[in-house]
Short mmCIF file of C-alpha atoms and ligand atoms in Angstrom, two decimals:
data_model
loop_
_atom_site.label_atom_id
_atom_site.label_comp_id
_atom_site.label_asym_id
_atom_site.label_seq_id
_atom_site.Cartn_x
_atom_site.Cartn_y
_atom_site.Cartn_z
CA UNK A 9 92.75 6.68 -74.28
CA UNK A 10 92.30 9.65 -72.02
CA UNK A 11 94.30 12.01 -74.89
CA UNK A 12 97.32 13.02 -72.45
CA UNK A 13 94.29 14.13 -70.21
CA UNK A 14 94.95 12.91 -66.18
CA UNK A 15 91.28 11.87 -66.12
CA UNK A 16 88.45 11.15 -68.19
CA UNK A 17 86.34 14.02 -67.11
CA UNK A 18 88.89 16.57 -68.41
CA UNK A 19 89.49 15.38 -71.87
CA UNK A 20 86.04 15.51 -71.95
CA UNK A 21 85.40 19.04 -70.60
CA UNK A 22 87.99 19.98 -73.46
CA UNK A 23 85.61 18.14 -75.66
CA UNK A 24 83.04 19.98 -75.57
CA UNK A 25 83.13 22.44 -78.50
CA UNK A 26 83.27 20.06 -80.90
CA UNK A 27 80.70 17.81 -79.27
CA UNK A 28 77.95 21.18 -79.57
CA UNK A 29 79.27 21.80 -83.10
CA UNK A 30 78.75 18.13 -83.79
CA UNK A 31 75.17 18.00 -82.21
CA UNK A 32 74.56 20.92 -84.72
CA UNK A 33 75.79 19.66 -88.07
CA UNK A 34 73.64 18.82 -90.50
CA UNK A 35 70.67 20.38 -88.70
CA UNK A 36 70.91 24.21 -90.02
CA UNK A 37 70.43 24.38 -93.61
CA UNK A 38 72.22 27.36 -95.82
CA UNK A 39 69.77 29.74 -95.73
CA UNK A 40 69.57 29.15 -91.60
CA UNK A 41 66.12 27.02 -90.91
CA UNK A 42 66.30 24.18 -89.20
CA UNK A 43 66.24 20.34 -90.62
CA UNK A 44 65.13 17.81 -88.62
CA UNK A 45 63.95 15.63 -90.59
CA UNK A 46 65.25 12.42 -88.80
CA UNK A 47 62.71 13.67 -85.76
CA UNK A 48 60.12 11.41 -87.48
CA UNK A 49 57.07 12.87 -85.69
CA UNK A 50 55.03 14.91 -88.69
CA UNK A 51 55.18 18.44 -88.40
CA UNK A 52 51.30 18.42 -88.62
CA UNK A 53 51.35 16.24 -85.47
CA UNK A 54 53.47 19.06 -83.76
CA UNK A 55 51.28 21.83 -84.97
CA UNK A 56 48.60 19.95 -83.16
CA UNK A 57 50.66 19.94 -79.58
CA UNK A 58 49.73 21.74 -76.85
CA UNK A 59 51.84 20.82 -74.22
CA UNK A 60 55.27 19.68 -73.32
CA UNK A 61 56.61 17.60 -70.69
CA UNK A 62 59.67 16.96 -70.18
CA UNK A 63 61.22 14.15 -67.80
CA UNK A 64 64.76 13.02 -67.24
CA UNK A 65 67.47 12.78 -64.17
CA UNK A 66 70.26 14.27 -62.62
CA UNK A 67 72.27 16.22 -65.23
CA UNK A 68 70.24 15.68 -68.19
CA UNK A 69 67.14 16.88 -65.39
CA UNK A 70 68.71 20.31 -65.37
CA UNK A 71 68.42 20.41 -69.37
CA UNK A 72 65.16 20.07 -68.99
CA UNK A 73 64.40 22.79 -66.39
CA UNK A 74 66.95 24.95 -68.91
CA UNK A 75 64.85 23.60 -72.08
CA UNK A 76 61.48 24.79 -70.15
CA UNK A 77 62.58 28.63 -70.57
CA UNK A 78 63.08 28.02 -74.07
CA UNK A 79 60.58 26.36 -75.59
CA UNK A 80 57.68 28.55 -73.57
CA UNK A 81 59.66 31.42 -74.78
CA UNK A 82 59.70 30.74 -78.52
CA UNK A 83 56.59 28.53 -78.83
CA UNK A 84 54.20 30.27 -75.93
CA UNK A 85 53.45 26.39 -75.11
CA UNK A 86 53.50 25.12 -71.46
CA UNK A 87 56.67 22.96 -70.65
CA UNK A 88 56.06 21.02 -67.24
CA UNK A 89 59.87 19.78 -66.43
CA UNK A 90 59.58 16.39 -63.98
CA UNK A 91 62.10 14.11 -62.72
CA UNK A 92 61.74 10.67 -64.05
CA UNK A 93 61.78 9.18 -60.65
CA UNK A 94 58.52 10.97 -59.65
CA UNK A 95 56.58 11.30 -62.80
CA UNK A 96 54.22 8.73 -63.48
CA UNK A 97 53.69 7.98 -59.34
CA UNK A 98 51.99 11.34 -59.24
CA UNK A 99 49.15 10.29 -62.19
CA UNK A 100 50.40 12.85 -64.58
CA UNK A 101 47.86 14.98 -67.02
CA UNK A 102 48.76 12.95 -70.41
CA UNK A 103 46.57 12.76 -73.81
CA UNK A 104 47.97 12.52 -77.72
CA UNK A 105 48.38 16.19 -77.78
CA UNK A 106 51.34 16.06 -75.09
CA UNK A 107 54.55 16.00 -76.74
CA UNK A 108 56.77 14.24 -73.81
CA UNK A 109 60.45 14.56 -74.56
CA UNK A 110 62.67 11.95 -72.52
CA UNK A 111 66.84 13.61 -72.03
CA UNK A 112 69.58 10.54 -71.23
CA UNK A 113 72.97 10.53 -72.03
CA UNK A 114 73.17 6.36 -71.71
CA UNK A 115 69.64 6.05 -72.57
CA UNK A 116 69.21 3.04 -70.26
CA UNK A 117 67.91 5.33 -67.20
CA UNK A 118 65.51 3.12 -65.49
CA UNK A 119 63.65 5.93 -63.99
CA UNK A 120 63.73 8.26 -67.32
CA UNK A 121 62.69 4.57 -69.03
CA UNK A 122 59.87 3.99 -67.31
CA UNK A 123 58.83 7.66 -67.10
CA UNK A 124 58.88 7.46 -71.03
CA UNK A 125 56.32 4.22 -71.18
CA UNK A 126 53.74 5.60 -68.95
CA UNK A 127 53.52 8.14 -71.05
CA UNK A 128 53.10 6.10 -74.56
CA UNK A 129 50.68 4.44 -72.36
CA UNK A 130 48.53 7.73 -72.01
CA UNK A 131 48.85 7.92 -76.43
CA UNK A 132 51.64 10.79 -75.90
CA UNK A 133 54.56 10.94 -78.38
CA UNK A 134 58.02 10.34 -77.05
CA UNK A 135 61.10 12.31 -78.11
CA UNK A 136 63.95 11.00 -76.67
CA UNK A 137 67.07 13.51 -76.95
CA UNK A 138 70.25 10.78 -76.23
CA UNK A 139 73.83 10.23 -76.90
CA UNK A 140 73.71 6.45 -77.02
CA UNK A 141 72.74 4.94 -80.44
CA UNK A 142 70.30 2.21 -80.23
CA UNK A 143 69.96 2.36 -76.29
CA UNK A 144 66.90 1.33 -74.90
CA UNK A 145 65.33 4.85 -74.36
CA UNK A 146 65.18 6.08 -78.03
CA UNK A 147 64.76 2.77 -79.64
CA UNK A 148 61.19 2.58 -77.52
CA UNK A 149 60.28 6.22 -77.99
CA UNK A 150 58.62 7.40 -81.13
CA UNK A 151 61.07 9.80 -82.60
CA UNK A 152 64.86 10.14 -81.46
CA UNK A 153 67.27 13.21 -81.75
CA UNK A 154 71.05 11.95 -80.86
CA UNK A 155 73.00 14.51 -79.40
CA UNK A 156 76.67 13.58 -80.53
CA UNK A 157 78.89 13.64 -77.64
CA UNK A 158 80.60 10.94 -78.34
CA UNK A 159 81.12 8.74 -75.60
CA UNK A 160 81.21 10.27 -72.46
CA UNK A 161 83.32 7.76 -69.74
CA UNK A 162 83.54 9.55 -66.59
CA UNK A 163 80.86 9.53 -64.16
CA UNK A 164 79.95 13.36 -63.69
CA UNK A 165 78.20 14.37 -67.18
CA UNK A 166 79.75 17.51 -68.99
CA UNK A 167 79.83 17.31 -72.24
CA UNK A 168 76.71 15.56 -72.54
CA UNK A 169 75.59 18.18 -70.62
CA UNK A 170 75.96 20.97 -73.36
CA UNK A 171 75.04 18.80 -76.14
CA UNK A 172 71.83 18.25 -74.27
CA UNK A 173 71.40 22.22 -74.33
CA UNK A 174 71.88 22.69 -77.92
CA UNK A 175 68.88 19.24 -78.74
CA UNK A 176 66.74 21.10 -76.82
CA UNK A 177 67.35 24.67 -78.00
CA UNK A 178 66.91 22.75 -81.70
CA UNK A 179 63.66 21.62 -80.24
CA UNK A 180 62.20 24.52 -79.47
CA UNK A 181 63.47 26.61 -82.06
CA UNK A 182 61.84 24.19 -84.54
CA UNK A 183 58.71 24.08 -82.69
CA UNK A 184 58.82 27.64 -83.23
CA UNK A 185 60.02 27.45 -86.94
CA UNK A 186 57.09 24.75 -87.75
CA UNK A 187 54.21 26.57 -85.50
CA UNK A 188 55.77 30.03 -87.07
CA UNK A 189 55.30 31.96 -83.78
CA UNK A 190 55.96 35.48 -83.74
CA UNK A 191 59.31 35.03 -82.69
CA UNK A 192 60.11 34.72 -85.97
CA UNK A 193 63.05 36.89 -86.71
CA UNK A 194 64.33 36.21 -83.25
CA UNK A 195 64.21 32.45 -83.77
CA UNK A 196 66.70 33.40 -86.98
CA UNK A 197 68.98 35.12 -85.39
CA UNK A 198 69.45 32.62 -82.47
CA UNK A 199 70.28 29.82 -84.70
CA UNK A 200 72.43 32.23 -86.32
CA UNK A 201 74.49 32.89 -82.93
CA UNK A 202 73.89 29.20 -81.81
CA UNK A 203 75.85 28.09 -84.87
CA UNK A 204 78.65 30.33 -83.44
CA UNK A 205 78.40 28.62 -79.95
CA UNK A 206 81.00 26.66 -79.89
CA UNK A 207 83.85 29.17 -80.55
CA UNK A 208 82.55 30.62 -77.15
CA UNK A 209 82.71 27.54 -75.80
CA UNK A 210 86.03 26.92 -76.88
CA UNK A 211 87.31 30.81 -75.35
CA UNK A 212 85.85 30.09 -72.24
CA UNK A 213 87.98 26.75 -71.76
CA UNK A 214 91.08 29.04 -72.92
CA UNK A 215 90.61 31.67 -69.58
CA UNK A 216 89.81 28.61 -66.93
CA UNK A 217 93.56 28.95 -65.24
CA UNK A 218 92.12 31.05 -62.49
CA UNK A 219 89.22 29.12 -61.65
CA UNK A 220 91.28 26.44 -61.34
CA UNK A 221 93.39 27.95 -58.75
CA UNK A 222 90.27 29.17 -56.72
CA UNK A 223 89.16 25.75 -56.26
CA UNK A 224 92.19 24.72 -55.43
CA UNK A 225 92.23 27.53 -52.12
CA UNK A 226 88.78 26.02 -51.07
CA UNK A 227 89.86 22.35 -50.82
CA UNK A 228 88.84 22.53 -47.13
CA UNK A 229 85.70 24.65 -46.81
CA UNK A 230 82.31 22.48 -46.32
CA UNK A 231 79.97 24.16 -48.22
CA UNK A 232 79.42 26.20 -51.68
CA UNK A 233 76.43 27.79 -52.20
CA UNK A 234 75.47 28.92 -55.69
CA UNK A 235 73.11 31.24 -57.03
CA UNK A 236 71.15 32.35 -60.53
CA UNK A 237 68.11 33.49 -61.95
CA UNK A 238 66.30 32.78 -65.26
CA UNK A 239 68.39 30.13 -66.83
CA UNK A 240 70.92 30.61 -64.24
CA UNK A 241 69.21 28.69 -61.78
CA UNK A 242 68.97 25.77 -63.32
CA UNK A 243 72.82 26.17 -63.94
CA UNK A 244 73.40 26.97 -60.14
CA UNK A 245 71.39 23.52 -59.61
CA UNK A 246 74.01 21.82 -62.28
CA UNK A 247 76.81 23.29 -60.53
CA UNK A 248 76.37 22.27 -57.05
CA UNK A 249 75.35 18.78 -58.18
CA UNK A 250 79.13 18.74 -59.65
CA UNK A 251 80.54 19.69 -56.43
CA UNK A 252 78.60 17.23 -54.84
CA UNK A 253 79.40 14.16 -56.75
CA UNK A 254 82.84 15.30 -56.98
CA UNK A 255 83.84 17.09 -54.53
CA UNK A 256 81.95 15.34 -51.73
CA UNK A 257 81.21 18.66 -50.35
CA UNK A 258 77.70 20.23 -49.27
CA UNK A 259 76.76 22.31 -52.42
CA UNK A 260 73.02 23.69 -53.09
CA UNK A 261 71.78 25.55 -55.54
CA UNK A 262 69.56 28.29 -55.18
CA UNK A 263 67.08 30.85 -57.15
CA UNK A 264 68.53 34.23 -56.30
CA UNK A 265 64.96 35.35 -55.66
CA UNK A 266 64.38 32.44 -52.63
CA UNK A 267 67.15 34.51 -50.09
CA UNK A 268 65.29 36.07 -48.47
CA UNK A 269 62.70 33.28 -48.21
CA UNK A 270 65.45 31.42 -46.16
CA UNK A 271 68.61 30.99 -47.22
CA UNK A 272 69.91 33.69 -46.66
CA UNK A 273 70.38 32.28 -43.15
CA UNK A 274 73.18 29.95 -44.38
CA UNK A 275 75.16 33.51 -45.28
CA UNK A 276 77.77 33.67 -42.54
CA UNK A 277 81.68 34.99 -42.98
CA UNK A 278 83.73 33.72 -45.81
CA UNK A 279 81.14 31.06 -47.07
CA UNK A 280 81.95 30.75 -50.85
CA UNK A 281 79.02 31.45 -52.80
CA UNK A 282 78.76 31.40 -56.16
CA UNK A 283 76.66 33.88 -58.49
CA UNK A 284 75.45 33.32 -61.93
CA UNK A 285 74.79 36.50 -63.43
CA UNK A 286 72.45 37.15 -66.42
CA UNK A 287 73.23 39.38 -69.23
CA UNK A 288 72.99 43.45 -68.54
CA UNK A 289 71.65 43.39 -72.00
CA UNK A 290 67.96 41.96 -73.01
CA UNK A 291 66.58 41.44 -69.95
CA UNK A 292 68.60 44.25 -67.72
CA UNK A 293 65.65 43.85 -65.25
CA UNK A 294 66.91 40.45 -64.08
CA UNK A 295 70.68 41.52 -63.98
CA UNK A 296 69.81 44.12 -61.96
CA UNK A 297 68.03 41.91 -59.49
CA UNK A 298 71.02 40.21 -59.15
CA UNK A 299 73.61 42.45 -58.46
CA UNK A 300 71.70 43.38 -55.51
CA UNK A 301 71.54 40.04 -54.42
CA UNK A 302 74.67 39.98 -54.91
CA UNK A 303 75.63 42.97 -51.94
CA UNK A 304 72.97 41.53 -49.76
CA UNK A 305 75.23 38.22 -49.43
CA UNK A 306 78.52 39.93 -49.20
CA UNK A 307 77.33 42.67 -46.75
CA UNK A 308 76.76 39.82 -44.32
CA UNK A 309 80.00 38.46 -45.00
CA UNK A 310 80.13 36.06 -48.42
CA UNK A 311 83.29 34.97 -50.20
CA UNK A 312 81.25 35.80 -53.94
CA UNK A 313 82.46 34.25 -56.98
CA UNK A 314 80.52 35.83 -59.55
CA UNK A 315 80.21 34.89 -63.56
CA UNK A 316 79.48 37.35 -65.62
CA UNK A 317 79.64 38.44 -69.34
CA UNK A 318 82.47 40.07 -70.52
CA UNK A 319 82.00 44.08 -70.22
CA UNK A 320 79.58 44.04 -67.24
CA UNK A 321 81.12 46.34 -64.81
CA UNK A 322 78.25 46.52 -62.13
CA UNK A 323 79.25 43.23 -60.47
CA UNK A 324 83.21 44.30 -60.53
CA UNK A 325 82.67 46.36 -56.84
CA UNK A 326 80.81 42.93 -55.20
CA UNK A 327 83.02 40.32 -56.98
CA UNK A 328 85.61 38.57 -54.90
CA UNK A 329 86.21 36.69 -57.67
CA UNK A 330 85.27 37.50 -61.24
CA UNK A 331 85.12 35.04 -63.70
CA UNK A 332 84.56 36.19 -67.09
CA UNK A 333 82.09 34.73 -69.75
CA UNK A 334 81.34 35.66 -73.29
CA UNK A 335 78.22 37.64 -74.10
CA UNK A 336 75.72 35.37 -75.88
CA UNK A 337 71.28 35.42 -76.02
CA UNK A 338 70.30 35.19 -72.66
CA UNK A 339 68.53 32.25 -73.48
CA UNK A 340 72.08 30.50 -74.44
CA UNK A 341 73.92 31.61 -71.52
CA UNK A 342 74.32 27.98 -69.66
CA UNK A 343 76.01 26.89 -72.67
CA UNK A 344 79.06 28.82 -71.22
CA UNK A 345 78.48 29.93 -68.07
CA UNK A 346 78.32 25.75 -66.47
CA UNK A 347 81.84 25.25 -68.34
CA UNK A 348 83.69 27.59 -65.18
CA UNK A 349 81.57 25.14 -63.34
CA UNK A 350 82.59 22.09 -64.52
CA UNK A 351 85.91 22.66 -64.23
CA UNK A 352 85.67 24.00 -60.57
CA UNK A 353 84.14 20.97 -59.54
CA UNK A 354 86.78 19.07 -61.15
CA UNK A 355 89.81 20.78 -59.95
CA UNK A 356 88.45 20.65 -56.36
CA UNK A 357 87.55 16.68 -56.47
CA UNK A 358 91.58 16.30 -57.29
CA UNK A 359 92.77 19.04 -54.28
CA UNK A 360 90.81 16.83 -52.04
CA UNK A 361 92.16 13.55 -53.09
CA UNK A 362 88.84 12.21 -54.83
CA UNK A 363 88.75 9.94 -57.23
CA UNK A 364 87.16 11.91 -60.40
CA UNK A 365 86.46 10.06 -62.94
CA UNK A 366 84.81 7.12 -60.61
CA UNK A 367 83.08 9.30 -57.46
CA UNK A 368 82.16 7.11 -54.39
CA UNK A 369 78.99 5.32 -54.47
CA UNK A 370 77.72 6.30 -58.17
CA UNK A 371 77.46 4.55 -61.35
CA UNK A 372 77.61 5.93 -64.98
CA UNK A 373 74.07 4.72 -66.19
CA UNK A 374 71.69 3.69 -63.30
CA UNK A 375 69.55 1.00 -64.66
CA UNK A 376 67.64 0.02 -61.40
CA UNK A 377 64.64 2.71 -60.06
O1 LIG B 3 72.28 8.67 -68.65
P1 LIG B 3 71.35 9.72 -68.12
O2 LIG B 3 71.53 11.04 -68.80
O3 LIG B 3 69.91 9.28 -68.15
O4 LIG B 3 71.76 9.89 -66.60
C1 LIG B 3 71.04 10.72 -65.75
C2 LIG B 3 71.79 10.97 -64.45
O5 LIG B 3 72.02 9.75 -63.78
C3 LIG B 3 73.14 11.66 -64.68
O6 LIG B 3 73.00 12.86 -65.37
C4 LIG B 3 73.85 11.94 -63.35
O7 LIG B 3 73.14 12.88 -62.61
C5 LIG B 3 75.29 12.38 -63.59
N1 LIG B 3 76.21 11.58 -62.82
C6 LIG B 3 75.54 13.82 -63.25
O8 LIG B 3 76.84 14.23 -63.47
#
């Protein structure tokens, strides 16, 4: 059942390109516009939106935060990303013209679940983006869009994980597509490239031998930092939750910008920390940012791991440790940048003796708040 795989977790890491191209099949027509017809909500209702808010936890949480940068960059709507567990306590700002989307992989979340209801309550469609058919999240939201996984056993979500991405990249291209922004021609070509996702995907798994062997030589530090900016953060955030649950080590995630607001403090000699770089292409501004972040931390003394595209020399003189992505829209980046990720978390769980696919004190689907 686990495919000659030792563990769940990485049969289903390997999984993972065909579980993107799956999520996209059917859903970009021949001449390259999106179909969703099976999201049942009218596109006149969403050309009457003007908000979105998206809730969810854990894993399928950092979708959401990932999600935010797209849809407010290719619909120029405001996306509010909450966790489940502290939406409706704070008396969120809900009417009809709130389009709430609610991201679970079991779809039985208690927290997401009850996040999702308040929100009816308040007259706001539901979208629930899910890889469980007929689980309790989609069948009481208004419209459903199943990301298709497949079943995902172990404990630590991955390949959920990316299918989540590519729902909510469909989301907000099509929000764009039916709103016609005037993103227009970029919204094209990203679907274009998005359809070509999982190949990268699938490279990246092929080159994860060293990473593999770096975790492995940091089975007994105590703490990983990581580090991104843009869309990386959220992906830093992703990746020290894996090393957390996994791992049982202290991980945090960072924006690159905070440092100097305080964490820089934690830099001290040989401290692995690991750097998410954006794309020297697009928006150079941001990669640029982060390469000097980048010397700040090893000047005083960081072990950096860095990810970056393939071709970017500027991080080679900083980089400790270079691990090698392909280049893809900035805006598509986590798609292949949390893979490296994944697998580090997963290779230093089993130098430390953990249990992988079954981490101490966590459960697959948490159905109590
Ligand atoms: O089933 P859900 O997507 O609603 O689950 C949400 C979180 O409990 C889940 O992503 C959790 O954080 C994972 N164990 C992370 O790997």
């Amino acid at each position: 059942e686990k495919g000659g795989y030792d563990y769940f977790m990485l049969k289903e890491i390997a999984e993972q390109p065909k579980a993107v191209a799956d999520t996209l099949l059917g859903r970009i027509d021949a001449a390259g516009s999106l179909t969703l017809d099976e999201v049942r909500i009218p596109d006149s209702v969403l050309r009457e939106v003007d908000k979105v808010v998206i809730v969810a936890c854990g894993t399928a949480f950092h979708a959401g935060l990932i999600a935010k940068y797209a849809i407010e960059h290719w619909t120029r709507m405001p996306c509010e990303v909450e966790l489940a567990s502290e939406f409706r306590y704070r008396d969120p700002i809900l009417d009809p013209r709130t389009l709430v989307i609610a991201i679970s992989q079991s779809g039985e979340t208690m927290d997401t679940l009850m996040a999702l209801r308040h929100a009816r309550e308040q007259g706001s469609k539901v979208l629930a983006i899910c890889n469980t058919n007929g689980s309790t999240i989609p069948r009481e939201s208004d419209a459903v869009l199943y990301t298709h996984a497949g079943p995902e056993v172990a404990v630590a979500s991955t390949k959920a994980f990316l299918t989540q991405l590519v729902a909510c990249y469909l989301v907000a291209l099509y929000l764009g597509q039916v709103r016609g922004t005037k993103w227009g021609d970029e919204i094209g070509a990203v679907i274009h490239e998005l359809s070509e996702i999982a190949g990268a995907v699938e490279q990246v798994l092929d080159t994860m031998e060293p990473v593999r062997e770096l975790a492995r030589s940091l089975a007994d530090k105590n703490t990983v930092l990581f580090l991104g900016r843009h869309v990386g953060y959220p992906v830093a955030l992703e990746g020290a939750l894996k090393l957390k649950e996994l791992a049982y080590m202290h991980a945090e995630g960072f924006a690159a910008g905070e440092l100097k607001h305080g964490p820089i403090a934690l830099i001290e000699r040989d401290v692995p920390v690991v750097v998410i770089v954006p794309s020297p292409r697009g928006r150079s501004v941001l990669h640029d940012k982060i390469v000097s972040n980048i010397q700040e931390i090893r000047a005083r003394g960081a072990r950096t791991i860095v990810i970056a595209e393939e071709g970017d020399e500027a991080v080679v003189p900083y980089a400790d440790h270079l691990i090698r992505i392909p280049a893809t829209p900035t805006l598509l980046q986590p798609l292949v940048a949390t893979v490296p990720l994944q697998v580090f978390a997963c290779e230093l769980a089993t130098a430390r003796g953990n249990e992988v696919d079954q981490p101490r004190n966590l459960a697959k689907s948490v159905t109590v708040e």
